[in-house]
Amino acid sequence: MHDYDSRLAAKRDRQLRSPRKTTGSCGHEFLVRYGIVARAILYALVAHLLEMGLWAVLFVICGEFRDFGTAYYHSMVNYTSLGYGDVIMSPSWKLLGPLETANGMLLFGVSTAMILRSFNG
């Protein structure tokens, strides 16, 4: 047991004394990490756009908007919590707006965690 502990301590000392090998800020490792993070951001963006589209489809199904474009715009404003207020829903469906905003905020938090996790490897 003592021999094992001394070998671990010697290995740790060697690692601490040896100079770290870095490739600089533009090395291969940086480019690989950049690609991974960029892909994670792209996946998150596509997922958010699809989620907004699902909300827009719900608004059209509910009869709140006649065309998908207006429903999608309204969904984007709600989902991102921008809240322009230029396109509003009828009183019977108004509660869907805050629900979509809460959904968007929660999923942006999940996306942030996913992107940071991909960066840390």
Coordinates of C-alpha atoms in Angstrom, one line a residue:
M1 CA 0.0 0.0 0.0
H2 CA 2.8 2.4 0.9
D3 CA 4.6 1.6 -2.3
Y4 CA 1.5 2.4 -4.3
D5 CA 1.1 5.8 -2.6
S6 CA 4.7 6.7 -3.2
R7 CA 4.4 5.9 -6.9
L8 CA 1.3 8.1 -7.2
A9 CA 3.1 10.9 -5.4
A10 CA 6.1 10.6 -7.7
K11 CA 3.9 10.6 -10.8
R12 CA 2.0 13.7 -9.6
D13 CA 5.4 15.5 -8.9
R14 CA 6.6 14.6 -12.5
Q15 CA 3.3 16.0 -14.0
L16 CA 3.6 19.2 -12.0
R17 CA 7.3 19.8 -12.9
S18 CA 6.9 19.0 -16.6
P19 CA 6.1 21.9 -18.9
R20 CA 2.7 21.9 -20.4
K21 CA 2.5 21.4 -24.1
T22 CA 0.3 24.0 -25.7
T23 CA -0.5 24.5 -29.3
G24 CA -1.5 28.1 -29.0
S25 CA -4.8 29.7 -29.6
C26 CA -5.0 28.6 -33.2
G27 CA -3.8 25.1 -32.8
H28 CA -5.6 21.9 -33.9
E29 CA -7.3 21.4 -30.5
F30 CA -8.8 24.9 -30.7
L31 CA -10.2 24.3 -34.1
V32 CA -11.7 21.0 -33.0
R33 CA -13.3 22.6 -30.0
Y34 CA -14.6 25.5 -32.1
G35 CA -16.2 23.0 -34.5
I36 CA -17.9 21.2 -31.6
V37 CA -19.2 24.4 -30.1
A38 CA -20.4 25.7 -33.4
R39 CA -22.2 22.5 -34.1
A40 CA -23.9 22.6 -30.6
I41 CA -25.0 26.2 -31.3
L42 CA -26.4 25.2 -34.7
Y43 CA -28.3 22.3 -33.2
A44 CA -29.7 24.5 -30.4
L45 CA -30.8 27.1 -33.0
V46 CA -32.5 24.5 -35.1
A47 CA -34.2 23.0 -32.1
H48 CA -35.5 26.5 -31.0
L49 CA -36.8 27.3 -34.5
L50 CA -38.6 24.0 -34.6
E51 CA -40.1 24.6 -31.1
M52 CA -41.3 28.0 -32.2
G53 CA -42.8 26.4 -35.3
L54 CA -44.7 23.9 -33.1
W55 CA -46.1 26.8 -31.1
A56 CA -47.1 28.5 -34.4
V57 CA -48.9 25.4 -35.6
L58 CA -50.8 25.3 -32.3
F59 CA -51.8 28.9 -32.7
V60 CA -53.1 28.1 -36.2
I61 CA -54.9 25.0 -35.0
C62 CA -56.6 27.0 -32.3
G63 CA -57.8 29.4 -34.9
E64 CA -55.9 32.3 -33.4
F65 CA -54.1 33.2 -36.7
R66 CA -55.1 32.5 -40.3
D67 CA -51.6 32.2 -41.8
F68 CA -48.6 30.4 -40.5
G69 CA -46.3 33.4 -41.1
T70 CA -48.1 35.6 -38.6
A71 CA -48.4 32.8 -36.1
Y72 CA -44.6 32.1 -36.5
Y73 CA -43.7 35.7 -36.0
H74 CA -45.9 35.9 -32.9
S75 CA -44.4 32.7 -31.6
M76 CA -40.9 34.1 -32.1
V77 CA -41.8 37.3 -30.2
N78 CA -43.2 35.3 -27.3
Y79 CA -40.6 32.5 -27.2
T80 CA -37.7 34.9 -27.0
S81 CA -39.6 37.1 -24.5
L82 CA -39.2 40.1 -26.7
G83 CA -42.8 41.1 -26.2
Y84 CA -43.3 43.7 -29.0
G85 CA -47.1 43.5 -28.6
D86 CA -47.8 44.4 -32.2
V87 CA -49.6 41.1 -32.8
I88 CA -51.8 40.1 -29.9
M89 CA -54.0 37.1 -29.3
S90 CA -57.7 37.1 -28.4
P91 CA -58.6 37.1 -24.7
S92 CA -59.6 33.4 -24.8
W93 CA -56.1 32.3 -25.8
K94 CA -53.9 35.0 -24.2
L95 CA -52.5 32.7 -21.6
L96 CA -50.7 30.7 -24.3
G97 CA -48.3 33.7 -24.7
P98 CA -46.8 33.6 -21.2
L99 CA -46.7 29.8 -21.3
E100 CA -44.6 29.9 -24.5
T101 CA -42.3 32.6 -23.0
A102 CA -41.7 30.4 -19.9
N103 CA -41.0 27.4 -22.2
G104 CA -38.6 29.5 -24.3
M105 CA -36.7 30.8 -21.2
L106 CA -36.3 27.3 -19.8
L107 CA -35.1 25.8 -23.1
F108 CA -32.7 28.7 -23.7
G109 CA -31.2 27.7 -20.3
V110 CA -30.9 24.1 -21.4
S111 CA -29.3 25.2 -24.6
T112 CA -26.8 27.3 -22.7
A113 CA -25.9 24.3 -20.5
M114 CA -25.6 22.1 -23.6
I115 CA -23.3 24.6 -25.4
L116 CA -21.1 25.1 -22.3
R117 CA -20.9 21.3 -21.8
S118 CA -19.8 20.8 -25.4
F119 CA -17.1 23.5 -24.9
N120 CA -15.7 21.8 -21.7
G121 CA -15.6 18.5 -23.5

